[in-house]
Amino acid sequence: MKFGSKQLLKKLEKRGYNPKFRMNNDKYFLTDSNNYIIDLHLGRIDQPGRIDKELKSFPGVIETGLFIHIVDVLIVGRGDKYEVLKKTLK
């Protein structure tokens, strides 16, 4: 959400998550609900469930984009290549 987003950005910086507001040229990128997106530059995420839960506990976070328990197949684009990741059954 827009309200409190700068304080949220500071909290994410303190945790070392390397947050950046997603921009559209020199303006904040807005979602269809008129909210900001803060991208986190984490590199490899070893415990996505833990991070998803932590981020959702912060006021102003609506969704994380980590797709925990939502999809079985994920297609990740990397430049002109892609990778298909499939959920493994245990």
mmCIF file of C-alpha atoms in Angstrom:
data_model
loop_
_atom_site.group_PDB
_atom_site.id
_atom_site.type_symbol
_atom_site.label_atom_id
_atom_site.label_comp_id
_atom_site.label_asym_id
_atom_site.label_seq_id
_atom_site.Cartn_x
_atom_site.Cartn_y
_atom_site.Cartn_z
ATOM 1 C CA MET A 1 0.000 0.000 0.000
ATOM 2 C CA LYS A 2 1.128 3.555 -0.558
ATOM 3 C CA PHE A 3 0.529 4.638 3.035
ATOM 4 C CA GLY A 4 3.643 3.903 5.082
ATOM 5 C CA SER A 5 5.596 2.574 2.095
ATOM 6 C CA LYS A 6 8.703 4.654 2.821
ATOM 7 C CA GLN A 7 8.813 3.319 6.403
ATOM 8 C CA LEU A 8 8.378 -0.211 5.045
ATOM 9 C CA LEU A 9 11.267 0.370 2.623
ATOM 10 C CA LYS A 10 13.496 1.417 5.569
ATOM 11 C CA LYS A 11 12.496 -1.689 7.544
ATOM 12 C CA LEU A 12 13.353 -3.902 4.558
ATOM 13 C CA GLU A 13 16.700 -2.108 4.124
ATOM 14 C CA LYS A 14 17.592 -2.768 7.778
ATOM 15 C CA ARG A 15 16.953 -6.471 7.227
ATOM 16 C CA GLY A 16 19.349 -6.483 4.267
ATOM 17 C CA TYR A 17 16.680 -7.244 1.652
ATOM 18 C CA ASN A 18 17.934 -4.594 -0.817
ATOM 19 C CA PRO A 19 14.493 -3.120 -1.553
ATOM 20 C CA LYS A 20 13.768 -0.796 -4.482
ATOM 21 C CA PHE A 21 10.526 0.777 -5.564
ATOM 22 C CA ARG A 22 9.574 -0.515 -9.013
ATOM 23 C CA MET A 23 9.685 2.467 -11.341
ATOM 24 C CA ASN A 24 8.145 3.373 -14.679
ATOM 25 C CA ASN A 25 10.749 5.827 -15.962
ATOM 26 C CA ASP A 26 10.765 8.552 -13.282
ATOM 27 C CA LYS A 27 7.393 7.618 -11.704
ATOM 28 C CA TYR A 28 6.425 4.893 -9.274
ATOM 29 C CA PHE A 29 4.964 1.845 -11.007
ATOM 30 C CA LEU A 30 1.364 1.387 -9.834
ATOM 31 C CA THR A 31 -0.608 -1.848 -9.574
ATOM 32 C CA ASP A 32 -4.178 -2.144 -10.820
ATOM 33 C CA SER A 33 -5.208 -1.333 -7.223
ATOM 34 C CA ASN A 34 -3.102 1.868 -7.309
ATOM 35 C CA ASN A 35 -0.427 0.528 -4.942
ATOM 36 C CA TYR A 36 3.367 0.534 -5.168
ATOM 37 C CA ILE A 37 5.541 -2.519 -5.730
ATOM 38 C CA ILE A 38 8.757 -2.881 -3.760
ATOM 39 C CA ASP A 39 11.143 -5.350 -5.363
ATOM 40 C CA LEU A 40 13.552 -7.176 -3.070
ATOM 41 C CA HIS A 41 16.924 -8.183 -4.468
ATOM 42 C CA LEU A 42 17.671 -11.266 -2.388
ATOM 43 C CA GLY A 43 19.560 -13.536 -4.744
ATOM 44 C CA ARG A 44 18.833 -17.148 -3.824
ATOM 45 C CA ILE A 45 16.006 -17.645 -1.319
ATOM 46 C CA ASP A 46 16.669 -20.760 0.754
ATOM 47 C CA GLN A 47 13.560 -20.518 2.964
ATOM 48 C CA PRO A 48 10.815 -18.928 0.849
ATOM 49 C CA GLY A 49 8.030 -19.972 3.234
ATOM 50 C CA ARG A 50 9.687 -18.206 6.154
ATOM 51 C CA ILE A 51 10.321 -15.030 4.172
ATOM 52 C CA ASP A 52 6.774 -15.045 2.744
ATOM 53 C CA LYS A 53 5.291 -15.288 6.252
ATOM 54 C CA GLU A 54 7.642 -12.605 7.615
ATOM 55 C CA LEU A 55 6.896 -10.141 4.801
ATOM 56 C CA LYS A 56 3.131 -10.651 5.069
ATOM 57 C CA SER A 57 3.356 -9.764 8.775
ATOM 58 C CA PHE A 58 4.556 -6.238 7.897
ATOM 59 C CA PRO A 59 1.840 -3.577 7.747
ATOM 60 C CA GLY A 60 1.240 -2.498 4.158
ATOM 61 C CA VAL A 61 2.368 -5.740 2.507
ATOM 62 C CA ILE A 62 -0.502 -7.162 0.472
ATOM 63 C CA GLU A 63 1.262 -9.972 -1.397
ATOM 64 C CA THR A 64 4.834 -11.190 -1.859
ATOM 65 C CA GLY A 65 4.958 -12.754 -5.312
ATOM 66 C CA LEU A 66 6.614 -15.891 -3.911
ATOM 67 C CA PHE A 67 3.613 -18.069 -4.895
ATOM 68 C CA ILE A 68 3.818 -20.259 -1.778
ATOM 69 C CA HIS A 69 1.235 -23.099 -1.974
ATOM 70 C CA ILE A 70 -0.343 -21.486 -5.062
ATOM 71 C CA VAL A 71 1.237 -23.120 -8.131
ATOM 72 C CA ASP A 72 2.664 -26.495 -9.083
ATOM 73 C CA VAL A 73 4.599 -25.270 -12.142
ATOM 74 C CA LEU A 74 6.549 -22.028 -12.429
ATOM 75 C CA ILE A 75 8.122 -20.695 -15.628
ATOM 76 C CA VAL A 76 11.028 -18.340 -14.906
ATOM 77 C CA GLY A 77 12.308 -16.093 -17.688
ATOM 78 C CA ARG A 78 16.025 -15.302 -17.798
ATOM 79 C CA GLY A 79 16.903 -13.065 -20.739
ATOM 80 C CA ASP A 80 16.110 -15.013 -23.910
ATOM 81 C CA LYS A 81 15.880 -18.348 -22.044
ATOM 82 C CA TYR A 82 13.421 -19.851 -19.603
ATOM 83 C CA GLU A 83 13.377 -22.517 -16.930
ATOM 84 C CA VAL A 84 10.393 -24.662 -15.922
ATOM 85 C CA LEU A 85 10.269 -25.488 -12.212
ATOM 86 C CA LYS A 86 7.866 -28.218 -11.102
ATOM 87 C CA LYS A 87 6.710 -28.974 -7.606
ATOM 88 C CA THR A 88 7.966 -32.322 -6.369
ATOM 89 C CA LEU A 89 5.597 -34.546 -4.439
ATOM 90 C CA LYS A 90 6.849 -35.922 -1.129
#
